[in-house]
Amino acid sequence: MAARHQYVALRTSLPALPATPLGREALPISAIRLERRLGNLRAAHRDTLAALERLLDWRHLGKALPTDTYLRRFRAAEPQLVAHGVLDLVAVPLEMHTVVAALRRRARGEPAPAAGARWGFGPRLAHMGAHWSEPLLGVGAVFPWLTEAHGHLQGNRPRELERLLLGERWRVLARARRYGHFDFREVARYLLQWRLVAAWRRYNAEAAGRRLQAGIEQGLGRYQKLF
Amino acid sequence: MEQLIVALGWAGLYGPMALGAIGSVIGCAIAGQAAIGALLETESGHGRFIGLSAMPSSQSIYGIVVMFSLQRPVTVDTAPGLFAVGILAGVALLLSAVYQGSCCASAINSAKSKPEIFGLSIAPAAIVEGFGVFAFIFALVIGGDIPLQ
């Protein structure tokens, strides 16, 4: 069977995802069922998916992971990602993350990174460093969403920023779709899109939990320590 | 040299059948796997997915008919014509079966979550089938001009 038809049964067994990750519908497939289905992948492909998870999921990274360590992890996984044709699915979100991180660093008053320093991902690090004082780091034309992201950062609107970045990552993955292909790349792309839907549902649930807690505390008022 | 020409003639005679069958094997396998995957995610309409996955089997039948229509003594005079018509018709049938299988897999993948588009989603597979039918019909027509002896 040709590579493009390697995972026909697996890919067609995965339910369609919603048109946008920002809706309120339930997840079309649970994490447990999805994991069970992905058990049909070859061992090498399962390893690559695990590498993708390690690179993109902050639960595997920790909050204080130094950039150098993260870059080393990326370099170690890169040949595997290239061999299985999924490098671009990781590289684009990482570059987006780098750009937003640069805006945050500058907002904190950090100076421009030293020339030649590897402080993130993508081919535009030097360019951004050289245009550190410009509002959009000189890459506004490359990333059309950056103007809006910059506005949300300036206005301290983290939820809107998160929403914007999630939508943009979703669009990048949607554009990477290859109709008529049922290969590993399509399975990986599906998984990454599913993760975005799940992340927004989780984010909503956490925000709802916080709102509920605040409401309860406000409602109880001075009777909070009744018992 | 004469034996080689006769051997090629036999290849042309059996080619439409063999190549059509190879195409059907691949096409039905691709579409069949898609149907099996879709069964996991759907509660009803399983029969139509399985039925659709059998669509690329028609190329085998066309191949058999072309083979019988070309059947005649294989000689130095008839072999070149048999080879040319048989092999080309066979390749066309093979490719149409493989790509029809791809179209069927895509149709199943889309229709499993949106059953109302099932009929429309078959259209590309039917168009591919149409080109297979062209190859089949005109192999019969042109095969009539190959000498009988």
PDB file of C-alpha atoms in Angstrom, chain A residues 1 4-6 8-16 28-29 33 37 177 179-180 182, chain B residues 26 29-31 33-38 40-41 98-99 102 105-106 108-109 112-113:
ATOM      1  CA  MET A   1       0.000   0.000   0.000  1.00  0.00           C
ATOM      2  CA  ARG A   4      -0.574   8.069   1.280  1.00  0.00           C
ATOM      3  CA  HIS A   5      -2.926   5.186   2.068  1.00  0.00           C
ATOM      4  CA  GLN A   6      -0.998   3.797   5.016  1.00  0.00           C
ATOM      5  CA  VAL A   8      -6.900   4.670   5.723  1.00  0.00           C
ATOM      6  CA  ALA A   9      -8.843   2.715   8.359  1.00  0.00           C
ATOM      7  CA  LEU A  10      -7.359   4.700  11.254  1.00  0.00           C
ATOM      8  CA  ARG A  11      -7.979   8.098   9.673  1.00  0.00           C
ATOM      9  CA  THR A  12     -11.571   7.285   8.705  1.00  0.00           C
ATOM     10  CA  SER A  13     -12.223   5.954  12.203  1.00  0.00           C
ATOM     11  CA  LEU A  14     -11.541   9.429  13.629  1.00  0.00           C
ATOM     12  CA  PRO A  15     -14.683  11.606  13.789  1.00  0.00           C
ATOM     13  CA  ALA A  16     -14.783  14.982  12.081  1.00  0.00           C
ATOM     14  CA  PRO A  28     -16.055  14.584  19.137  1.00  0.00           C
ATOM     15  CA  ILE A  29     -13.812  11.880  20.582  1.00  0.00           C
ATOM     16  CA  ARG A  33     -10.736   6.623  22.805  1.00  0.00           C
ATOM     17  CA  ARG A  37      -7.283   4.382  18.114  1.00  0.00           C
ATOM     18  CA  ARG A 177      -4.591  19.416   5.199  1.00  0.00           C
ATOM     19  CA  TYR A 179      -7.305  15.877   0.887  1.00  0.00           C
ATOM     20  CA  GLY A 180      -7.210  12.281  -0.293  1.00  0.00           C
ATOM     21  CA  PHE A 182      -4.593   8.975   4.689  1.00  0.00           C
TER      22      PHE A 182
ATOM     23  CA  ILE B  26      -5.738  -2.095  -4.659  1.00  0.00           C
ATOM     24  CA  ALA B  29      -8.498  -2.542  -0.371  1.00  0.00           C
ATOM     25  CA  ILE B  30      -8.176   1.241   0.010  1.00  0.00           C
ATOM     26  CA  ALA B  31     -11.926   1.860  -0.016  1.00  0.00           C
ATOM     27  CA  GLN B  33     -10.234  -0.021   4.845  1.00  0.00           C
ATOM     28  CA  ALA B  34     -11.945   3.369   4.792  1.00  0.00           C
ATOM     29  CA  ALA B  35     -15.321   1.650   5.189  1.00  0.00           C
ATOM     30  CA  ILE B  36     -14.059  -0.408   8.128  1.00  0.00           C
ATOM     31  CA  GLY B  37     -12.715   2.718   9.813  1.00  0.00           C
ATOM     32  CA  ALA B  38     -16.025   4.513   9.259  1.00  0.00           C
ATOM     33  CA  LEU B  40     -16.329   2.505  14.163  1.00  0.00           C
ATOM     34  CA  GLU B  41     -17.729   6.030  14.076  1.00  0.00           C
ATOM     35  CA  VAL B  98      -6.758   2.577  -7.912  1.00  0.00           C
ATOM     36  CA  TYR B  99      -7.858   6.188  -8.095  1.00  0.00           C
ATOM     37  CA  SER B 102      -9.017   6.739  -3.378  1.00  0.00           C
ATOM     38  CA  ALA B 105     -12.151   6.388   0.622  1.00  0.00           C
ATOM     39  CA  SER B 106     -12.481  10.177   0.613  1.00  0.00           C
ATOM     40  CA  ILE B 108     -16.606   7.518   2.966  1.00  0.00           C
ATOM     41  CA  ASN B 109     -14.462   9.750   5.182  1.00  0.00           C
ATOM     42  CA  LYS B 112     -19.499   9.331   7.744  1.00  0.00           C
ATOM     43  CA  SER B 113     -19.869  12.627   9.588  1.00  0.00           C
TER      44      SER B 113
END
